[in-house]
PDB file of N, CA and C in Angstrom:
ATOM      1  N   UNK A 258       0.847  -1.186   0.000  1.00 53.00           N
ATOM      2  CA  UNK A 258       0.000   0.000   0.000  1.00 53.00           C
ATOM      3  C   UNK A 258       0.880   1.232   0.000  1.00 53.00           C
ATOM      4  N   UNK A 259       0.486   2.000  -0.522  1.00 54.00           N
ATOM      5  CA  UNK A 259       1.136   3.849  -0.985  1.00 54.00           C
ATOM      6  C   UNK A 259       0.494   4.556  -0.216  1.00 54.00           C
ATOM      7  N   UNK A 260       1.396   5.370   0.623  1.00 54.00           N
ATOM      8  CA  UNK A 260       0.548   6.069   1.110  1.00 54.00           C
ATOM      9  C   UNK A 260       1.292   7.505   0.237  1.00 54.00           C
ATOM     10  N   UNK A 261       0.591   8.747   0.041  1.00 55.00           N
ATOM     11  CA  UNK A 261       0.134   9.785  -0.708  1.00 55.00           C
ATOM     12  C   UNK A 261       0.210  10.983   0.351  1.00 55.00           C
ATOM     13  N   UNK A 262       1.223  11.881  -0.221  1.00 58.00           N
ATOM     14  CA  UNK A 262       1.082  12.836   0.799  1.00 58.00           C
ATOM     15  C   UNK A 262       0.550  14.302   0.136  1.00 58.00           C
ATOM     16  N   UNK A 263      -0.390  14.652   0.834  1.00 61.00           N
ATOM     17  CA  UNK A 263      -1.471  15.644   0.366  1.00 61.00           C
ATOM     18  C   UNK A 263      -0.829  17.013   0.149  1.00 61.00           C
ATOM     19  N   UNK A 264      -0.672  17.843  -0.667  1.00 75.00           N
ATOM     20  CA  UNK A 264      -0.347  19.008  -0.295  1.00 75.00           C
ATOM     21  C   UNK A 264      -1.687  20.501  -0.577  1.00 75.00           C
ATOM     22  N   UNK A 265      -2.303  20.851   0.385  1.00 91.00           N
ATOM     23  CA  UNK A 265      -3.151  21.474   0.380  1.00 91.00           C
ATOM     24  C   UNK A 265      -3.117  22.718  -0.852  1.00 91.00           C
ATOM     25  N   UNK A 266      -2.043  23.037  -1.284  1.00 94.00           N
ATOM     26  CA  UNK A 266      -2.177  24.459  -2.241  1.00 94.00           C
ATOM     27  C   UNK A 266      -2.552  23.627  -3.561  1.00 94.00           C
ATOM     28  N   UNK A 267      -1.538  22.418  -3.417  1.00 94.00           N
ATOM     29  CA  UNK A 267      -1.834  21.069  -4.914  1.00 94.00           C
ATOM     30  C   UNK A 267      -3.315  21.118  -5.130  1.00 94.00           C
ATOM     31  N   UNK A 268      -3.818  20.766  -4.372  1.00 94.00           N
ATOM     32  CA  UNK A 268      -5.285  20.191  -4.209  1.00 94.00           C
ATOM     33  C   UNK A 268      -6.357  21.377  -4.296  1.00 94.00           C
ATOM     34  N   UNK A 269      -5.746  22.689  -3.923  1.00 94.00           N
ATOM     35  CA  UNK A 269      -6.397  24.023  -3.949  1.00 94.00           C
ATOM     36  C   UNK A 269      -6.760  24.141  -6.063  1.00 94.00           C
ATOM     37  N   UNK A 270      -5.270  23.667  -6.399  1.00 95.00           N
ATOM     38  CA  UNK A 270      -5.365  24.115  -7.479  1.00 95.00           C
ATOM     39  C   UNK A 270      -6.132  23.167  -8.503  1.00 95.00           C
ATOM     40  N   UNK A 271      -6.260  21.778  -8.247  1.00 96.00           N
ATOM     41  CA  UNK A 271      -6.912  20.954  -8.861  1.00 96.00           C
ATOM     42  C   UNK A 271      -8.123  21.249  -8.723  1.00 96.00           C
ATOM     43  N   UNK A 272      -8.670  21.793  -7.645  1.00 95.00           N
ATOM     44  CA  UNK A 272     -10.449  22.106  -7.128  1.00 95.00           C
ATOM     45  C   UNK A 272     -10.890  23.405  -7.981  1.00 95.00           C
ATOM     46  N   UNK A 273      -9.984  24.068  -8.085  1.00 95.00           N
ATOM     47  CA  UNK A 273      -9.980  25.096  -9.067  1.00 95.00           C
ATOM     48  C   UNK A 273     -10.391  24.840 -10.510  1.00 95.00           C
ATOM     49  N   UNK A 274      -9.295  24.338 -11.080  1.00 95.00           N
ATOM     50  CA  UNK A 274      -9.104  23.973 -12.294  1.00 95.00           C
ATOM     51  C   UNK A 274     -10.480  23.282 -12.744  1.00 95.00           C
ATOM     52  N   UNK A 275     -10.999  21.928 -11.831  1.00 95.00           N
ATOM     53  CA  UNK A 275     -12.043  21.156 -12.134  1.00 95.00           C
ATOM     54  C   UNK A 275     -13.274  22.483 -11.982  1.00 95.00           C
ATOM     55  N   UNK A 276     -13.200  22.850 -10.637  1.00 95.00           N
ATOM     56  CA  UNK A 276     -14.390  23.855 -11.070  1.00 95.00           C
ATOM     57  C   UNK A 276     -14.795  24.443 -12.365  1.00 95.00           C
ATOM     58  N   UNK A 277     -13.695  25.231 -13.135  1.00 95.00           N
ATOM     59  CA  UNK A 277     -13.589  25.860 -13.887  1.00 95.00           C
ATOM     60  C   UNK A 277     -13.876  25.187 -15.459  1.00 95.00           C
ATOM     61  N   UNK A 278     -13.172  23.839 -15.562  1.00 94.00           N
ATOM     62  CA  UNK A 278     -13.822  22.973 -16.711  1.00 94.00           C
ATOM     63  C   UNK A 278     -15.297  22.385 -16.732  1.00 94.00           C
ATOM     64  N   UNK A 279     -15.531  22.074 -15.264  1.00 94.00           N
ATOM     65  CA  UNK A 279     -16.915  21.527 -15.343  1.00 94.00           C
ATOM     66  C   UNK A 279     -18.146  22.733 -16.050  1.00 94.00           C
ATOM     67  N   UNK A 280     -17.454  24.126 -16.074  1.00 95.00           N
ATOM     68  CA  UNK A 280     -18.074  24.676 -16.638  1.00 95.00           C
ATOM     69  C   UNK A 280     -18.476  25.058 -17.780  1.00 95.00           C
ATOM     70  N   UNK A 281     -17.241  24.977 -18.710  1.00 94.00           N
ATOM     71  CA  UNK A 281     -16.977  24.724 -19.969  1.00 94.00           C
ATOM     72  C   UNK A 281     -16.223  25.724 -20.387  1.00 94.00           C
ATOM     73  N   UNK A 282     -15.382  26.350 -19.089  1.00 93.00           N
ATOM     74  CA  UNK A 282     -14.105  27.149 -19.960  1.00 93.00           C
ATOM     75  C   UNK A 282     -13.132  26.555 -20.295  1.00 93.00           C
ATOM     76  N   UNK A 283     -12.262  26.689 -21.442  1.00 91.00           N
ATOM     77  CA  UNK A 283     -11.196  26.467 -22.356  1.00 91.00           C
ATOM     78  C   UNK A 283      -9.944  27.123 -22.333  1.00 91.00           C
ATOM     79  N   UNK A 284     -10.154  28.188 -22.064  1.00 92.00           N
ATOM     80  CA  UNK A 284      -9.130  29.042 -21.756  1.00 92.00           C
ATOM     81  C   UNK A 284      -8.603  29.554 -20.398  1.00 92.00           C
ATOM     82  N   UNK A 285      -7.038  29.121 -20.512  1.00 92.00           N
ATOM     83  CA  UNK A 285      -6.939  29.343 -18.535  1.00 92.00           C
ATOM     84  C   UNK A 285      -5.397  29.794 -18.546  1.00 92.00           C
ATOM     85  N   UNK A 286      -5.758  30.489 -17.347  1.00 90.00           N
ATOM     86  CA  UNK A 286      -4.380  31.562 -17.235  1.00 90.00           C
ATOM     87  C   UNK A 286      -4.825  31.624 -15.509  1.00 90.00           C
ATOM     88  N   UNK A 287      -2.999  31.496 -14.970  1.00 91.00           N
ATOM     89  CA  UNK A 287      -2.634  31.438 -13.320  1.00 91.00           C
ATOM     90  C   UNK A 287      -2.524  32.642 -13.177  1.00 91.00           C
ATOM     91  N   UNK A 288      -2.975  33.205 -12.218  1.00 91.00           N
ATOM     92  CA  UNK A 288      -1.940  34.116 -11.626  1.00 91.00           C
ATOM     93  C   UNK A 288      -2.358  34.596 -10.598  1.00 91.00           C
ATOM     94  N   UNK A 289      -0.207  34.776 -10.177  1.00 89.00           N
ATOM     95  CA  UNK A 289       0.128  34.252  -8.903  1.00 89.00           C
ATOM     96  C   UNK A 289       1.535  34.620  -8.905  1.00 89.00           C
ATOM     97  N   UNK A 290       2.544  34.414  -7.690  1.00 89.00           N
ATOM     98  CA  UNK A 290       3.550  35.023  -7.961  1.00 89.00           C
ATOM     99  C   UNK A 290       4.604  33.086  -7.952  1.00 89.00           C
ATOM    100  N   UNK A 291       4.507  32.793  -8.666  1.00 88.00           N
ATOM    101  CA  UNK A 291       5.387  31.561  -8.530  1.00 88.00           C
ATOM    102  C   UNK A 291       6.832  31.609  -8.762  1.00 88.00           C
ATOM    103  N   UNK A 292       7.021  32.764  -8.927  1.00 88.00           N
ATOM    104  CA  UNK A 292       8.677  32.669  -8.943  1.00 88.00           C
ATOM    105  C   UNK A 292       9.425  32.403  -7.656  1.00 88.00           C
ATOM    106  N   UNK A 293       8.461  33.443  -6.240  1.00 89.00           N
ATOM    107  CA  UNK A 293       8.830  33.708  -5.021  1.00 89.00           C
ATOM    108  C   UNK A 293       8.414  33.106  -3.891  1.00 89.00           C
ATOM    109  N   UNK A 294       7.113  32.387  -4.500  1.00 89.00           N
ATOM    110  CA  UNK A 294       5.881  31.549  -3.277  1.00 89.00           C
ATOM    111  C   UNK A 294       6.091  30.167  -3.669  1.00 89.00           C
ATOM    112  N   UNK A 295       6.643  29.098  -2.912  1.00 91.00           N
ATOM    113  CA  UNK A 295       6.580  27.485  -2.689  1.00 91.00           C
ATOM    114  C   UNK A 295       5.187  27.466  -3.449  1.00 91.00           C
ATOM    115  N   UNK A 296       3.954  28.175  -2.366  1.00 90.00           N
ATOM    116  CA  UNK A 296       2.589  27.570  -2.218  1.00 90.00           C
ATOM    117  C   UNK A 296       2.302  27.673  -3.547  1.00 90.00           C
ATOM    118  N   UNK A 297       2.489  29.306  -4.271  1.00 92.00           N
ATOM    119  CA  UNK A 297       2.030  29.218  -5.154  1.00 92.00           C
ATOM    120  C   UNK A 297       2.315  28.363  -6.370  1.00 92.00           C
ATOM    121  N   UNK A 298       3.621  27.865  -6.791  1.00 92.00           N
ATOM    122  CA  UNK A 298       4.003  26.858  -7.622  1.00 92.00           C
ATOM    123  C   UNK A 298       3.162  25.407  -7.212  1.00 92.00           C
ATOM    124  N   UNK A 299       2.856  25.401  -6.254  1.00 93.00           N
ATOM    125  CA  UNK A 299       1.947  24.150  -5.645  1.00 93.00           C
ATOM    126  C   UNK A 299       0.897  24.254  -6.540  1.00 93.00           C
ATOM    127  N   UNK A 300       0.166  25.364  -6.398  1.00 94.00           N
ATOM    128  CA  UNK A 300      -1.202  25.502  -6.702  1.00 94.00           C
ATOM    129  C   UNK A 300      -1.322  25.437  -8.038  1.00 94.00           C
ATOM    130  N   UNK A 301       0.001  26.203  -9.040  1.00 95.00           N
ATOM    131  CA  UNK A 301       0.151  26.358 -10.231  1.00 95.00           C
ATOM    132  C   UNK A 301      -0.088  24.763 -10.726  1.00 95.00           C
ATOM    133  N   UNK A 302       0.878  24.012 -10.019  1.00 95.00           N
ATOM    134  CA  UNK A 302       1.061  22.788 -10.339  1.00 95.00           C
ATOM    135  C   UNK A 302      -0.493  21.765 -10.396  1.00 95.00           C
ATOM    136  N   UNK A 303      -1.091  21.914  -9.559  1.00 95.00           N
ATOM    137  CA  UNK A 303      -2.147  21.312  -9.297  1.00 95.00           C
ATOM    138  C   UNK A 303      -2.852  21.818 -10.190  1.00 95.00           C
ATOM    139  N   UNK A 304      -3.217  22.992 -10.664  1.00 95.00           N
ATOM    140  CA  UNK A 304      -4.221  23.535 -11.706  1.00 95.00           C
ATOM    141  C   UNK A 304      -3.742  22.433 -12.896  1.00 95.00           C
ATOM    142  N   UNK A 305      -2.622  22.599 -13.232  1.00 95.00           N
ATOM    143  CA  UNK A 305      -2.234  21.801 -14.550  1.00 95.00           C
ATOM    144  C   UNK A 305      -2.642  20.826 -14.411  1.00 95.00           C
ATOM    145  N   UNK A 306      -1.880  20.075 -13.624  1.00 95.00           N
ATOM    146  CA  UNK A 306      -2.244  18.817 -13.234  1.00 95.00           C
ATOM    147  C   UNK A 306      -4.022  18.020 -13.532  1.00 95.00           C
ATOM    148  N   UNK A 307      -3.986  19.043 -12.772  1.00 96.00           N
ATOM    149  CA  UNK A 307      -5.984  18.757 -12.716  1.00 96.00           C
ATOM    150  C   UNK A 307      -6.741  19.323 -14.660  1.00 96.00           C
ATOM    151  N   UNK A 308      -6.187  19.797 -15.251  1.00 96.00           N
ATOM    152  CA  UNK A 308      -6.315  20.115 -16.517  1.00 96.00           C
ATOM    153  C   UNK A 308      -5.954  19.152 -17.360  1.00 96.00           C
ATOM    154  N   UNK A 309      -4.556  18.987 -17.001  1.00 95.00           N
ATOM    155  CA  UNK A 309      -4.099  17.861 -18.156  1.00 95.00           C
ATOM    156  C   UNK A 309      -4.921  16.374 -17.387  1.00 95.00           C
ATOM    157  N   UNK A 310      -5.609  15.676 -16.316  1.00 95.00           N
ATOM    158  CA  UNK A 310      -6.487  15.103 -16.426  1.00 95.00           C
ATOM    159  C   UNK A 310      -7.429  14.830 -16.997  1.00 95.00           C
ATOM    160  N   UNK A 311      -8.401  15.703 -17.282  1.00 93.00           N
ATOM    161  CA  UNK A 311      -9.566  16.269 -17.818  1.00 93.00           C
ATOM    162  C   UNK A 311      -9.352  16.477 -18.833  1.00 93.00           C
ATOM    163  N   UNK A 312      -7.847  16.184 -20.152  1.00 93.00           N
ATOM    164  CA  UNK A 312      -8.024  15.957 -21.054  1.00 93.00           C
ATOM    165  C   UNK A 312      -7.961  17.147 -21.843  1.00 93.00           C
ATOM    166  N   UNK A 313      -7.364  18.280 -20.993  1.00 93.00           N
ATOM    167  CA  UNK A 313      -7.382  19.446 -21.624  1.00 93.00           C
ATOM    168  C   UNK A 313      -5.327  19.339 -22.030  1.00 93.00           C
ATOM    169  N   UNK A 314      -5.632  20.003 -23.412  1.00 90.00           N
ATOM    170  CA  UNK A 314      -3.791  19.732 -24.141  1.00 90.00           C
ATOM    171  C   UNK A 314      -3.209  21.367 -24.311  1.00 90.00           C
ATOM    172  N   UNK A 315      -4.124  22.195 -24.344  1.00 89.00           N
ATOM    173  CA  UNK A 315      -3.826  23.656 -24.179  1.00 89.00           C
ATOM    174  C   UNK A 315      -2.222  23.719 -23.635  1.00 89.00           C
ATOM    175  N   UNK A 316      -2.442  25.386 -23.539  1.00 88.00           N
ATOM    176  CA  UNK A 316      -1.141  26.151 -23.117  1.00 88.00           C
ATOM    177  C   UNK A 316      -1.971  26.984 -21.676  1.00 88.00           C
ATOM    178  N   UNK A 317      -1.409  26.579 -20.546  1.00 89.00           N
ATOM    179  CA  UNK A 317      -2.025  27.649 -19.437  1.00 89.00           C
ATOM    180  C   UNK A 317      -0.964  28.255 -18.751  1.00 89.00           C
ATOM    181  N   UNK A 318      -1.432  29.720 -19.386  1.00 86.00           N
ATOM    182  CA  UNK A 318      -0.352  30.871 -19.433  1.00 86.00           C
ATOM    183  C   UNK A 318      -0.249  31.079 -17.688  1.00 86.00           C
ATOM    184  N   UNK A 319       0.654  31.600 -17.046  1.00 86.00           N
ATOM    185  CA  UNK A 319       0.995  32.029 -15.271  1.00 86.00           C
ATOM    186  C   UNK A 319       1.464  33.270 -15.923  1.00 86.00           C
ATOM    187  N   UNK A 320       0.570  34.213 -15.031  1.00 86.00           N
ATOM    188  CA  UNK A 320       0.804  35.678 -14.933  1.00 86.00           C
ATOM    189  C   UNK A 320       1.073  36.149 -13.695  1.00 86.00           C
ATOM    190  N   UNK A 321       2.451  36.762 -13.629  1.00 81.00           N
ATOM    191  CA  UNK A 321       3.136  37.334 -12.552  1.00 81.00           C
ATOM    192  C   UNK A 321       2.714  38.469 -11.758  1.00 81.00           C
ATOM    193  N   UNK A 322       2.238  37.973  -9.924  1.00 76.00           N
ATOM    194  CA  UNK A 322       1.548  39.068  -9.762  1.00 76.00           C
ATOM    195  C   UNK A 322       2.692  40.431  -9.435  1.00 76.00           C
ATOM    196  N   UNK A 323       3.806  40.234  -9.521  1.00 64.00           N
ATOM    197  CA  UNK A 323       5.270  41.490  -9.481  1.00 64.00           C
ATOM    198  C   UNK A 323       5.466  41.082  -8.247  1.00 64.00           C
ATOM    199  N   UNK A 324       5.598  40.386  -7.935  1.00 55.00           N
ATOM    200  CA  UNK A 324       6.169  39.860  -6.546  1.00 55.00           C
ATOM    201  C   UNK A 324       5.951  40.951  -5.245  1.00 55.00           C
TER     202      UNK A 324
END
């Protein structure tokens, strides 16, 4: 058995992402400051993540909030 270790900003961003497809947007853009924030690269990560699930092959642009 595996155990799976959760990371809450990951999972922030997957809940996101799914929200956002179940709706039927196509187009998606982060932003956030991920150059400077752990969390936020978490969250970045999880959005994708949770996108490229769902079968989406796009480009999802991260816009810098200027740190």
């Amino acid at each position: 058995r595996r155990e799976m270790v959760r990371r809450p900003s990951h999972d922030a961003g997957r809940l996101a992402a799914r929200h956002f497809m179940e709706r039927g947007f196509s187009h998606f853009a982060f932003y956030g400051d991920t150059e400077h924030q752990k969390w936020e690269r978490e969250r970045f990560a999880g959005f994708r993540d949770e996108l490229a699930a769902c079968g989406f092959q796009g480009h999802v642009r991260a816009l810098a909030t200027g740190g």
